[in-house]
Tab-separated table of N, CA, C and O in Angstrom:
chain	number	residue	atom	x	y	z
A	1445	MET	N	-3.929	13.123	-13.823
A	1445	MET	CA	-3.045	12.289	-12.726
A	1445	MET	C	-2.189	11.205	-13.372
A	1445	MET	O	-1.129	11.128	-12.949
A	1446	SER	N	-2.747	10.573	-14.381
A	1446	SER	CA	-1.931	9.531	-14.822
A	1446	SER	C	-0.332	10.077	-15.632
A	1446	SER	O	0.327	8.984	-15.521
A	1447	GLU	N	-0.124	11.018	-15.902
A	1447	GLU	CA	1.331	11.586	-16.136
A	1447	GLU	C	1.730	12.265	-15.184
A	1447	GLU	O	3.295	12.201	-15.291
A	1448	ALA	N	1.353	12.647	-14.020
A	1448	ALA	CA	2.153	12.546	-12.932
A	1448	ALA	C	2.694	11.544	-12.215
A	1448	ALA	O	2.446	10.548	-12.410
A	1449	LEU	N	3.761	11.920	-11.359
A	1449	LEU	CA	4.604	10.875	-10.668
A	1449	LEU	C	3.643	9.936	-9.916
A	1449	LEU	O	2.716	10.741	-9.151
A	1450	CYS	N	4.086	9.114	-9.799
A	1450	CYS	CA	3.157	8.225	-8.857
A	1450	CYS	C	3.416	8.448	-7.523
A	1450	CYS	O	4.573	8.861	-7.245
A	1451	LEU	N	2.317	8.110	-6.901
A	1451	LEU	CA	2.801	8.840	-5.305
A	1451	LEU	C	3.444	7.710	-4.311
A	1451	LEU	O	3.617	7.862	-3.621
A	1452	CYS	N	3.387	6.442	-4.864
A	1452	CYS	CA	4.538	5.428	-4.038
A	1452	CYS	C	5.866	5.793	-4.407
A	1452	CYS	O	6.600	4.996	-3.538
A	1453	GLY	N	6.396	6.744	-4.890
A	1453	GLY	CA	7.680	7.136	-4.998
A	1453	GLY	C	8.598	6.532	-6.118
A	1453	GLY	O	9.746	6.505	-5.709
A	1454	SER	N	8.323	5.674	-6.362
A	1454	SER	CA	8.837	4.863	-7.750
A	1454	SER	C	9.763	5.665	-8.682
A	1454	SER	O	10.528	5.368	-9.452
A	1455	LYS	N	9.288	6.971	-8.889
A	1455	LYS	CA	9.671	8.115	-9.774
A	1455	LYS	C	9.431	7.854	-11.260
A	1455	LYS	O	9.796	8.148	-12.193
A	1456	LYS	N	8.194	6.982	-11.454
A	1456	LYS	CA	7.686	6.503	-12.796
A	1456	LYS	C	6.308	7.385	-12.736
A	1456	LYS	O	5.815	7.645	-11.535
A	1457	SER	N	6.157	7.483	-13.641
A	1457	SER	CA	4.227	8.004	-13.680
A	1457	SER	C	3.451	7.104	-13.249
A	1457	SER	O	3.393	5.996	-12.912
A	1458	TYR	N	2.081	7.828	-12.792
A	1458	TYR	CA	1.124	6.896	-12.471
A	1458	TYR	C	0.442	5.852	-13.147
A	1458	TYR	O	0.561	4.919	-13.037
A	1459	ALA	N	0.769	6.171	-14.494
A	1459	ALA	CA	0.146	5.331	-15.769
A	1459	ALA	C	1.172	4.286	-15.755
A	1459	ALA	O	0.500	3.011	-16.324
A	1460	GLU	N	2.607	4.303	-15.855
A	1460	GLU	CA	3.289	3.322	-15.704
A	1460	GLU	C	4.049	2.526	-14.304
A	1460	GLU	O	4.348	1.554	-14.661
A	1461	CYS	N	3.012	2.883	-13.547
A	1461	CYS	CA	3.372	2.207	-12.107
A	1461	CYS	C	2.365	1.825	-11.827
A	1461	CYS	O	1.904	0.381	-11.927
A	1462	CYS	N	1.202	2.421	-10.420
A	1462	CYS	CA	0.198	1.727	-9.966
A	1462	CYS	C	-1.029	1.707	-10.750
A	1462	CYS	O	-1.742	0.885	-10.318
A	1463	GLN	N	-0.972	2.684	-11.493
A	1463	GLN	CA	-2.786	2.542	-12.227
A	1463	GLN	C	-3.001	1.429	-12.758
A	1463	GLN	O	-4.191	1.091	-12.732
A	1464	PRO	N	-2.163	0.503	-13.733
A	1464	PRO	CA	-2.451	-0.848	-14.338
A	1464	PRO	C	-3.220	-1.623	-12.884
A	1464	PRO	O	-4.056	-2.397	-13.226
A	1465	PHE	N	-2.337	-1.442	-11.882
A	1465	PHE	CA	-2.800	-2.524	-10.800
A	1465	PHE	C	-4.223	-2.118	-10.579
A	1465	PHE	O	-5.154	-2.886	-10.067
A	1466	HIS	N	-4.393	-0.576	-10.533
A	1466	HIS	CA	-5.819	-0.438	-9.740
A	1466	HIS	C	-6.668	-0.586	-10.570
A	1466	HIS	O	-8.187	-0.648	-10.150
A	1467	SER	N	-6.536	-0.266	-11.902
A	1467	SER	CA	-7.613	-0.617	-12.978
A	1467	SER	C	-7.716	-2.044	-13.122
A	1467	SER	O	-8.558	-2.488	-13.777
A	1468	GLY	N	-6.911	-2.996	-12.708
A	1468	GLY	CA	-7.115	-4.838	-12.759
A	1468	GLY	C	-6.557	-4.874	-14.168
A	1468	GLY	O	-6.824	-5.927	-14.532
A	1469	VAL	N	-5.510	-4.281	-14.755
A	1469	VAL	CA	-5.497	-4.854	-16.376
A	1469	VAL	C	-4.046	-5.225	-16.029
A	1469	VAL	O	-3.283	-6.227	-16.671
A	1470	ALA	N	-3.246	-5.379	-14.695
A	1470	ALA	CA	-2.242	-5.927	-14.250
A	1470	ALA	C	-2.294	-6.307	-12.950
A	1470	ALA	O	-2.941	-5.624	-12.131
A	1471	PHE	N	-1.302	-7.167	-12.248
A	1471	PHE	CA	-1.131	-7.639	-10.865
A	1471	PHE	C	0.305	-7.397	-10.427
A	1471	PHE	O	1.342	-7.864	-11.349
A	1472	PRO	N	0.566	-6.989	-9.147
A	1472	PRO	CA	1.656	-6.768	-8.821
A	1472	PRO	C	2.763	-7.900	-8.968
A	1472	PRO	O	2.141	-8.951	-8.407
A	1473	ALA	N	3.953	-8.122	-9.433
A	1473	ALA	CA	4.655	-9.006	-9.177
A	1473	ALA	C	5.194	-9.617	-8.103
A	1473	ALA	O	6.034	-10.655	-8.137
A	1474	THR	N	5.744	-8.356	-7.365
A	1474	THR	CA	6.411	-8.742	-5.855
A	1474	THR	C	5.407	-7.822	-5.070
A	1474	THR	O	4.641	-7.286	-4.934
A	1475	ALA	N	5.909	-8.295	-3.635
A	1475	ALA	CA	5.196	-7.859	-2.370
A	1475	ALA	C	5.259	-6.479	-2.113
A	1475	ALA	O	4.575	-5.617	-2.176
A	1476	GLU	N	6.305	-5.924	-2.768
A	1476	GLU	CA	6.903	-4.542	-2.722
A	1476	GLU	C	5.847	-3.837	-3.609
A	1476	GLU	O	5.292	-2.741	-3.200
A	1477	GLN	N	5.934	-4.164	-4.902
A	1477	GLN	CA	4.989	-3.368	-5.731
A	1477	GLN	C	3.879	-3.587	-5.491
A	1477	GLN	O	2.759	-2.415	-5.346
A	1478	LEU	N	2.747	-4.436	-4.394
A	1478	LEU	CA	1.568	-4.449	-4.122
A	1478	LEU	C	1.645	-3.622	-2.600
A	1478	LEU	O	0.977	-2.474	-2.704
A	1479	MET	N	2.649	-3.434	-1.852
A	1479	MET	CA	3.003	-2.443	-0.927
A	1479	MET	C	2.532	-1.036	-1.641
A	1479	MET	O	1.922	-0.523	-0.998
A	1480	ARG	N	3.519	-0.780	-2.188
A	1480	ARG	CA	3.289	0.373	-3.271
A	1480	ARG	C	1.791	0.679	-3.653
A	1480	ARG	O	1.488	1.923	-3.532
A	1481	SER	N	1.590	-0.398	-4.498
A	1481	SER	CA	0.215	0.167	-4.988
A	1481	SER	C	-1.145	0.570	-3.911
A	1481	SER	O	-2.063	1.289	-3.970
A	1482	ARG	N	-0.652	-0.309	-2.570
A	1482	ARG	CA	-1.965	-0.180	-1.808
A	1482	ARG	C	-1.592	1.105	-0.955
A	1482	ARG	O	-2.439	1.884	-0.468
A	1483	TYR	N	-0.460	1.705	-0.545
A	1483	TYR	CA	-0.053	3.076	-0.649
A	1483	TYR	C	-0.668	3.971	-1.214
A	1483	TYR	O	-1.541	4.881	-0.908
A	1484	THR	N	-0.491	3.881	-2.480
A	1484	THR	CA	-0.990	4.875	-3.325
A	1484	THR	C	-2.793	5.121	-3.304
A	1484	THR	O	-3.227	5.833	-3.533
A	1485	ALA	N	-3.180	3.633	-3.191
A	1485	ALA	CA	-4.581	3.459	-3.108
A	1485	ALA	C	-5.222	3.848	-1.966
A	1485	ALA	O	-6.385	4.599	-1.915
A	1486	TYR	N	-4.371	4.209	-0.629
A	1486	TYR	CA	-4.941	4.647	0.545
A	1486	TYR	C	-4.629	6.424	0.104
A	1486	TYR	O	-5.687	7.284	0.632
A	1487	ALA	N	-3.852	6.904	-0.659
A	1487	ALA	CA	-3.861	8.254	-0.730
A	1487	ALA	C	-4.728	8.623	-1.474
A	1487	ALA	O	-5.389	9.804	-1.831
A	1488	LEU	N	-5.430	7.819	-2.807
A	1488	LEU	CA	-6.238	7.994	-3.569
A	1488	LEU	C	-7.774	7.629	-3.185
A	1488	LEU	O	-8.753	7.773	-3.896
A	1489	HIS	N	-8.076	6.965	-2.070
A	1489	HIS	CA	-8.957	6.682	-1.455
A	1489	HIS	C	-9.701	5.669	-2.166
A	1489	HIS	O	-10.786	5.893	-2.499
A	1490	LEU	N	-8.993	4.580	-2.696
A	1490	LEU	CA	-9.599	3.731	-3.506
A	1490	LEU	C	-9.876	2.537	-2.717
A	1490	LEU	O	-8.831	1.511	-2.924
A	1491	LYS	N	-10.786	2.652	-1.985
A	1491	LYS	CA	-11.204	1.527	-1.325
A	1491	LYS	C	-11.333	0.195	-1.844
A	1491	LYS	O	-10.907	-1.086	-1.028
A	1492	ASP	N	-11.701	-0.005	-2.857
A	1492	ASP	CA	-12.262	-1.180	-3.523
A	1492	ASP	C	-10.851	-2.160	-3.905
A	1492	ASP	O	-10.673	-3.193	-3.331
A	1493	TYR	N	-9.984	-1.255	-4.186
A	1493	TYR	CA	-8.588	-1.982	-4.407
A	1493	TYR	C	-8.011	-2.558	-3.070
A	1493	TYR	O	-7.333	-3.440	-2.881
A	1494	ILE	N	-8.119	-1.544	-2.414
A	1494	ILE	CA	-7.552	-2.223	-0.808
A	1494	ILE	C	-8.083	-3.087	-0.565
A	1494	ILE	O	-7.329	-4.147	0.240
A	1495	LEU	N	-9.542	-3.317	-0.479
A	1495	LEU	CA	-9.899	-4.614	0.048
A	1495	LEU	C	-9.775	-5.745	-0.756
A	1495	LEU	O	-9.590	-6.747	-0.655
A	1496	GLN	N	-9.838	-5.642	-2.006
A	1496	GLN	CA	-9.559	-6.801	-3.182
A	1496	GLN	C	-7.979	-7.103	-2.576
A	1496	GLN	O	-7.900	-8.294	-2.684
A	1497	THR	N	-7.033	-6.475	-2.330
A	1497	THR	CA	-5.899	-6.794	-2.270
A	1497	THR	C	-5.807	-7.342	-0.788
A	1497	THR	O	-4.455	-7.495	-0.585
A	1498	TRP	N	-6.520	-7.399	0.053
A	1498	TRP	CA	-6.319	-7.964	1.163
A	1498	TRP	C	-6.672	-9.300	1.374
A	1498	TRP	O	-7.721	-9.681	1.022
A	1499	ASP	N	-5.946	-10.139	2.415
A	1499	ASP	CA	-6.295	-11.765	2.363
A	1499	ASP	C	-7.369	-11.748	3.091
A	1499	ASP	O	-7.920	-11.040	3.660
A	1500	LYS	N	-8.467	-12.558	2.257
A	1500	LYS	CA	-9.845	-12.644	2.837
A	1500	LYS	C	-9.675	-13.321	4.165
A	1500	LYS	O	-10.904	-12.948	4.949
A	1501	THR	N	-8.636	-14.002	4.698
A	1501	THR	CA	-8.676	-14.179	6.414
A	1501	THR	C	-8.391	-13.223	7.373
A	1501	THR	O	-8.903	-13.093	8.418
A	1502	THR	N	-8.087	-11.890	6.763
A	1502	THR	CA	-7.899	-11.241	7.778
A	1502	THR	C	-8.653	-9.535	7.182
A	1502	THR	O	-8.549	-8.762	7.702
A	1503	ARG	N	-9.127	-9.700	6.343
A	1503	ARG	CA	-10.115	-8.475	5.606
A	1503	ARG	C	-11.176	-7.990	6.356
A	1503	ARG	O	-11.925	-8.870	6.735
A	1504	PRO	N	-11.029	-6.724	6.867
A	1504	PRO	CA	-12.206	-6.123	7.478
A	1504	PRO	C	-13.357	-6.300	6.538
A	1504	PRO	O	-13.371	-5.959	5.431
A	1505	GLY	N	-14.367	-6.069	7.045
A	1505	GLY	CA	-15.995	-6.016	6.598
A	1505	GLY	C	-15.953	-4.826	5.739
A	1505	GLY	O	-16.383	-4.646	4.717
A	1506	ASP	N	-15.545	-3.473	6.311
A	1506	ASP	CA	-15.461	-2.492	5.698
A	1506	ASP	C	-14.358	-1.793	6.700
A	1506	ASP	O	-13.959	-1.891	7.574
A	1507	PHE	N	-14.104	-0.223	6.256
A	1507	PHE	CA	-13.156	0.501	6.831
A	1507	PHE	C	-13.362	1.972	6.293
A	1507	PHE	O	-14.364	1.855	5.113
A	1508	THR	N	-13.027	3.197	6.768
A	1508	THR	CA	-13.593	4.348	6.557
A	1508	THR	C	-12.046	5.355	6.246
A	1508	THR	O	-11.147	4.865	7.339
A	1509	PHE	N	-11.779	6.127	5.510
A	1509	PHE	CA	-10.846	6.901	5.447
A	1509	PHE	C	-10.530	7.827	6.298
A	1509	PHE	O	-12.071	8.599	6.941
A	1510	GLU	N	-9.542	8.085	7.079
A	1510	GLU	CA	-9.605	9.095	8.020
A	1510	GLU	C	-9.910	10.543	7.738
A	1510	GLU	O	-8.946	11.292	6.494
A	1511	VAL	N	-10.741	11.109	8.011
A	1511	VAL	CA	-10.735	12.934	7.386
A	1511	VAL	C	-9.611	13.562	7.647
A	1511	VAL	O	-8.969	13.496	9.017
A	1512	GLY	N	-9.281	14.364	6.897
A	1512	GLY	CA	-8.184	15.355	6.951
A	1512	GLY	C	-6.603	14.625	6.761
A	1512	GLY	O	-5.871	15.166	6.978
A	1513	LEU	N	-6.486	13.250	6.681
A	1513	LEU	CA	-5.310	12.562	6.486
A	1513	LEU	C	-4.882	12.684	5.459
A	1513	LEU	O	-5.550	11.988	4.181
A	1514	GLN	N	-3.801	13.071	4.814
A	1514	GLN	CA	-3.079	13.233	4.010
A	1514	GLN	C	-1.727	12.384	3.563
A	1514	GLN	O	-0.978	12.598	4.404
A	1515	TRP	N	-1.428	11.283	2.751
A	1515	TRP	CA	-0.114	10.595	2.985
A	1515	TRP	C	0.480	11.588	1.944
A	1515	TRP	O	0.137	12.057	0.815
A	1516	CYS	N	1.907	11.729	2.463
A	1516	CYS	CA	2.523	12.740	1.931
A	1516	CYS	C	4.004	12.006	0.957
A	1516	CYS	O	4.581	12.489	-0.018
A	1517	LYS	N	4.477	10.940	1.750
A	1517	LYS	CA	5.529	10.459	1.379
A	1517	LYS	C	5.840	8.872	1.735
A	1517	LYS	O	5.763	8.519	2.918
A	1518	LEU	N	6.330	8.097	0.640
A	1518	LEU	CA	6.785	6.730	1.283
A	1518	LEU	C	8.164	6.283	0.954
A	1518	LEU	O	8.579	6.792	-0.076
A	1519	ARG	N	8.640	5.653	2.061
A	1519	ARG	CA	10.138	5.118	1.754
A	1519	ARG	C	9.984	3.777	2.358
A	1519	ARG	O	9.553	3.424	3.103
A	1520	ILE	N	10.481	2.673	1.133
A	1520	ILE	CA	10.925	1.437	1.929
A	1520	ILE	C	11.879	1.180	2.476
A	1520	ILE	O	13.365	1.602	2.236
A	1521	VAL	N	11.626	0.673	3.679
A	1521	VAL	CA	13.250	0.495	4.696
A	1521	VAL	C	13.909	-0.794	4.360
A	1521	VAL	O	14.860	-1.116	4.376
A	1522	LYS	N	13.020	-2.072	4.370
A	1522	LYS	CA	13.363	-3.203	4.208
A	1522	LYS	C	12.667	-4.270	3.324
A	1522	LYS	O	11.230	-3.903	3.608
A	1523	THR	N	12.993	-5.273	2.898
A	1523	THR	CA	12.258	-6.182	2.241
A	1523	THR	C	12.935	-7.390	2.607
A	1523	THR	O	13.985	-7.565	2.212
A	1524	LYS	N	11.853	-8.509	2.718
A	1524	LYS	CA	12.598	-9.652	2.766
A	1524	LYS	C	11.470	-10.955	2.101
A	1524	LYS	O	10.179	-10.702	2.151
A	1525	GLN	N	12.193	-11.440	1.394
A	1525	GLN	CA	11.508	-12.565	0.073
A	1525	GLN	C	10.449	-11.700	-0.477
A	1525	GLN	O	10.532	-10.635	-0.872
A	1526	GLY	N	9.253	-11.810	-0.973
A	1526	GLY	CA	8.473	-11.269	-1.528
A	1526	GLY	C	8.633	-11.067	-3.069
A	1526	GLY	O	8.261	-10.103	-3.818
A	1527	THR	N	9.701	-11.710	-3.811
A	1527	THR	CA	9.840	-11.864	-4.975
A	1527	THR	C	9.053	-12.495	-5.863
A	1527	THR	O	8.137	-13.321	-5.345
A	1528	GLU	N	9.245	-12.499	-7.531
A	1528	GLU	CA	8.279	-13.008	-8.390
A	1528	GLU	C	8.367	-14.468	-7.849
A	1528	GLU	O	7.408	-15.066	-8.550
A	1529	LYS	N	9.365	-15.097	-7.300
A	1529	LYS	CA	9.419	-16.478	-6.958
A	1529	LYS	C	9.229	-17.089	-5.329
A	1529	LYS	O	8.758	-18.262	-5.371
A	1530	ASP	N	8.799	-16.021	-4.981
A	1530	ASP	CA	8.454	-16.427	-3.492
A	1530	ASP	C	6.929	-16.584	-3.249
A	1530	ASP	O	6.196	-16.206	-3.869
A	1531	ALA	N	6.389	-17.197	-2.399
A	1531	ALA	CA	4.897	-17.335	-1.593
A	1531	ALA	C	4.657	-16.623	-0.674
A	1531	ALA	O	3.602	-16.170	-0.616
A	1532	LYS	N	5.294	-16.010	-0.075
A	1532	LYS	CA	5.185	-15.036	0.966
A	1532	LYS	C	6.686	-13.834	0.796
A	1532	LYS	O	7.616	-13.844	0.341
A	1533	GLY	N	6.158	-12.506	1.494
A	1533	GLY	CA	6.930	-11.563	1.655
A	1533	GLY	C	6.821	-10.651	2.967
A	1533	GLY	O	5.930	-10.729	3.379
A	1534	MET	N	7.893	-9.982	3.624
A	1534	MET	CA	7.682	-8.994	4.386
A	1534	MET	C	8.222	-7.597	3.487
A	1534	MET	O	9.246	-7.487	3.316
A	1535	VAL	N	7.709	-6.047	4.002
A	1535	VAL	CA	8.129	-5.105	3.600
A	1535	VAL	C	7.949	-4.082	4.863
A	1535	VAL	O	6.941	-4.071	5.317
A	1536	VAL	N	9.243	-3.671	5.133
A	1536	VAL	CA	9.030	-2.673	6.180
A	1536	VAL	C	8.900	-1.258	5.541
A	1536	VAL	O	9.704	-1.039	4.400
A	1537	PHE	N	8.185	-0.067	6.154
A	1537	PHE	CA	8.126	0.839	5.027
A	1537	PHE	C	7.812	2.149	6.337
A	1537	PHE	O	7.518	2.053	7.226
A	1538	ARG	N	8.256	3.557	5.636
A	1538	ARG	CA	7.856	4.475	6.580
A	1538	ARG	C	7.100	5.345	5.534
A	1538	ARG	O	7.500	5.481	4.260
A	1539	ALA	N	6.014	5.840	5.957
A	1539	ALA	CA	4.745	6.417	5.369
A	1539	ALA	C	4.884	8.102	6.084
A	1539	ALA	O	4.613	8.112	7.443
A	1540	GLU	N	4.980	9.143	5.487
A	1540	GLU	CA	4.964	10.408	5.987
A	1540	GLU	C	3.641	10.846	5.862
A	1540	GLU	O	2.970	10.819	4.646
A	1541	TYR	N	3.078	11.676	6.844
A	1541	TYR	CA	1.421	11.853	6.406
A	1541	TYR	C	1.432	13.436	7.199
A	1541	TYR	O	1.983	13.950	7.772
A	1542	GLU	N	0.146	13.808	6.735
A	1542	GLU	CA	-0.186	15.283	7.249
A	1542	GLU	C	-1.700	15.221	7.641
A	1542	GLU	O	-2.292	14.763	6.748
A	1543	LEU	N	-1.972	15.422	8.964
A	1543	LEU	CA	-3.281	15.393	9.522
A	1543	LEU	C	-3.896	16.674	9.876
A	1543	LEU	O	-3.254	17.527	10.498
A	1544	ASP	N	-4.841	16.932	9.014
A	1544	ASP	CA	-5.430	18.672	9.240
A	1544	ASP	C	-6.714	18.153	10.188
A	1544	ASP	O	-7.920	17.196	9.771
A	1545	SER	N	-7.023	18.680	11.222
A	1545	SER	CA	-8.221	18.590	12.313
A	1545	SER	C	-8.512	20.145	12.344
A	1545	SER	O	-7.873	21.309	12.293
A	1546	GLU	N	-9.358	20.166	13.441
A	1546	GLU	CA	-10.080	21.595	14.070
A	1546	GLU	C	-8.658	22.222	14.945
A	1546	GLU	O	-8.708	23.111	15.342
A	1547	PHE	N	-8.145	21.422	15.414
A	1547	PHE	CA	-6.610	21.556	15.906
A	1547	PHE	C	-5.796	22.220	15.366
A	1547	PHE	O	-4.684	22.345	16.101
A	1548	GLY	N	-5.849	21.986	13.859
A	1548	GLY	CA	-4.945	22.678	12.991
A	1548	GLY	C	-3.831	21.288	12.530
A	1548	GLY	O	-4.594	20.355	12.376
A	1549	SER	N	-2.882	21.459	11.629
A	1549	SER	CA	-2.396	20.733	11.278
A	1549	SER	C	-1.233	19.761	12.087
A	1549	SER	O	-0.340	20.859	12.430
A	1550	GLU	N	-1.038	18.766	11.654
A	1550	GLU	CA	0.038	17.733	12.322
A	1550	GLU	C	0.896	16.837	11.400
A	1550	GLU	O	-0.171	16.027	10.500
A	1551	LYS	N	2.201	16.872	11.361
A	1551	LYS	CA	2.931	15.734	10.434
A	1551	LYS	C	3.273	14.804	11.323
A	1551	LYS	O	3.266	14.905	12.775
A	1552	GLY	N	3.235	13.631	11.003
A	1552	GLY	CA	3.704	12.527	11.343
A	1552	GLY	C	4.405	11.444	10.591
A	1552	GLY	O	4.473	11.831	8.976
A	1553	VAL	N	4.836	10.554	10.997
A	1553	VAL	CA	5.516	9.330	10.100
A	1553	VAL	C	4.801	8.016	11.008
A	1553	VAL	O	5.091	7.648	12.171
A	1554	MET	N	4.577	7.261	9.939
A	1554	MET	CA	3.963	5.840	10.638
A	1554	MET	C	4.875	4.857	9.894
A	1554	MET	O	5.759	4.887	8.610
A	1555	THR	N	5.767	4.107	10.956
A	1555	THR	CA	6.256	2.844	10.246
A	1555	THR	C	5.226	1.450	10.375
A	1555	THR	O	4.989	1.468	11.409
A	1556	GLU	N	5.368	0.540	9.416
A	1556	GLU	CA	4.997	-0.826	9.718
A	1556	GLU	C	5.541	-1.626	8.880
A	1556	GLU	O	6.304	-1.367	7.801
A	1557	LYS	N	5.678	-2.744	9.373
A	1557	LYS	CA	6.086	-3.994	9.076
A	1557	LYS	C	4.941	-5.006	8.411
A	1557	LYS	O	3.970	-5.494	9.127
A	1558	SER	N	4.867	-5.070	7.224
A	1558	SER	CA	3.860	-5.680	6.554
A	1558	SER	C	4.251	-7.186	5.934
A	1558	SER	O	4.842	-7.120	5.547
A	1559	ARG	N	3.019	-7.907	6.546
A	1559	ARG	CA	3.393	-9.313	5.769
A	1559	ARG	C	2.267	-9.654	4.289
A	1559	ARG	O	1.035	-9.176	4.847
A	1560	PHE	N	2.806	-10.081	3.616
A	1560	PHE	CA	2.166	-10.576	2.180
A	1560	PHE	C	2.281	-11.986	2.320
A	1560	PHE	O	3.156	-12.859	2.384
A	1561	LYS	N	1.209	-12.595	1.174
A	1561	LYS	CA	1.084	-13.768	0.603
A	1561	LYS	C	0.486	-13.951	-0.836
A	1561	LYS	O	-0.068	-13.082	-1.136
A	1562	ARG	N	0.725	-15.143	-1.291
A	1562	ARG	CA	0.097	-15.285	-2.588
A	1562	ARG	C	-1.402	-15.953	-2.283
A	1562	ARG	O	-1.311	-16.797	-1.407
A	1563	ASP	N	-2.312	-15.615	-2.734
A	1563	ASP	CA	-3.563	-16.050	-2.642
A	1563	ASP	C	-3.892	-17.245	-3.657
A	1563	ASP	O	-2.921	-17.728	-4.301
A	1564	ALA	N	-5.195	-17.677	-3.852
A	1564	ALA	CA	-5.520	-18.835	-4.504
A	1564	ALA	C	-5.079	-18.904	-6.175
A	1564	ALA	O	-4.859	-19.646	-7.063
A	1565	ASN	N	-5.278	-17.604	-6.409
A	1565	ASN	CA	-4.811	-17.191	-7.793
A	1565	ASN	C	-3.462	-16.617	-8.022
A	1565	ASN	O	-2.951	-16.071	-9.069
A	1566	ASP	N	-2.713	-16.856	-6.933
A	1566	ASP	CA	-0.982	-16.672	-7.179
A	1566	ASP	C	-0.595	-14.938	-7.189
A	1566	ASP	O	0.051	-14.499	-7.780
A	1567	HIS	N	-1.885	-14.312	-6.591
A	1567	HIS	CA	-1.722	-12.847	-6.729
A	1567	HIS	C	-1.203	-12.456	-5.238
A	1567	HIS	O	-1.802	-13.290	-4.511
A	1568	TRP	N	-0.346	-11.581	-5.015
A	1568	TRP	CA	0.004	-10.806	-4.024
A	1568	TRP	C	-1.219	-10.241	-3.312
A	1568	TRP	O	-1.826	-9.676	-3.818
A	1569	VAL	N	-1.652	-10.720	-1.870
A	1569	VAL	CA	-2.321	-9.971	-1.021
A	1569	VAL	C	-1.675	-9.538	0.542
A	1569	VAL	O	-0.409	-10.259	0.747
A	1570	TYR	N	-2.241	-8.571	1.101
A	1570	TYR	CA	-1.486	-8.102	2.224
A	1570	TYR	C	-2.524	-8.782	3.389
A	1570	TYR	O	-3.628	-9.184	3.340
A	1571	VAL	N	-1.566	-9.701	4.231
A	1571	VAL	CA	-2.383	-10.282	5.563
A	1571	VAL	C	-2.227	-9.529	6.497
A	1571	VAL	O	-3.126	-9.633	7.251
A	1572	SER	N	-1.113	-8.876	7.320
A	1572	SER	CA	-1.423	-7.944	8.171
A	1572	SER	C	0.414	-7.055	8.359
A	1572	SER	O	0.903	-7.445	7.673
A	1573	GLY	N	-0.302	-6.412	9.613
A	1573	GLY	CA	1.239	-5.227	9.746
A	1573	GLY	C	1.072	-4.709	11.019
A	1573	GLY	O	0.428	-5.087	11.591
A	1574	GLU	N	2.588	-4.772	11.413
A	1574	GLU	CA	2.706	-4.282	12.792
A	1574	GLU	C	3.010	-2.689	12.775
A	1574	GLU	O	4.233	-2.664	11.906
A	1575	VAL	N	2.293	-1.725	13.102
A	1575	VAL	CA	2.628	-0.410	13.388
A	1575	VAL	C	3.556	0.003	14.368
A	1575	VAL	O	3.407	-0.607	15.715
A	1576	SER	N	4.804	0.759	14.303
A	1576	SER	CA	5.435	1.097	15.370
A	1576	SER	C	5.414	2.626	15.041
A	1576	SER	O	5.469	3.275	14.592
């Protein structure tokens, strides 16, 4: 997987993109990098990473991945703040998915406006999102 293109759509290899974040050897420098790494973590079912990068004030105790759900493509629509110099940021993205169930296969698109902030360690964390 590490030589394959990263699932986040960066056009970099997984090893050059999200893997260092997932393995804990690096931290995202921007809110967009965190959002991309979380998308890839959802696609790869990396629950620990998702929970670790979720703000402790909004983090659920636990969650499960939806059976049959496969994330297919990510597109960043808009970013606001969230740079290396900012304390908060917002990223709007569209994620294409395919859901296989007993009723067949269904394709869809989820759009979310995600909010991020820096935690006490100055790392980006996911705070909340509005799905439309």
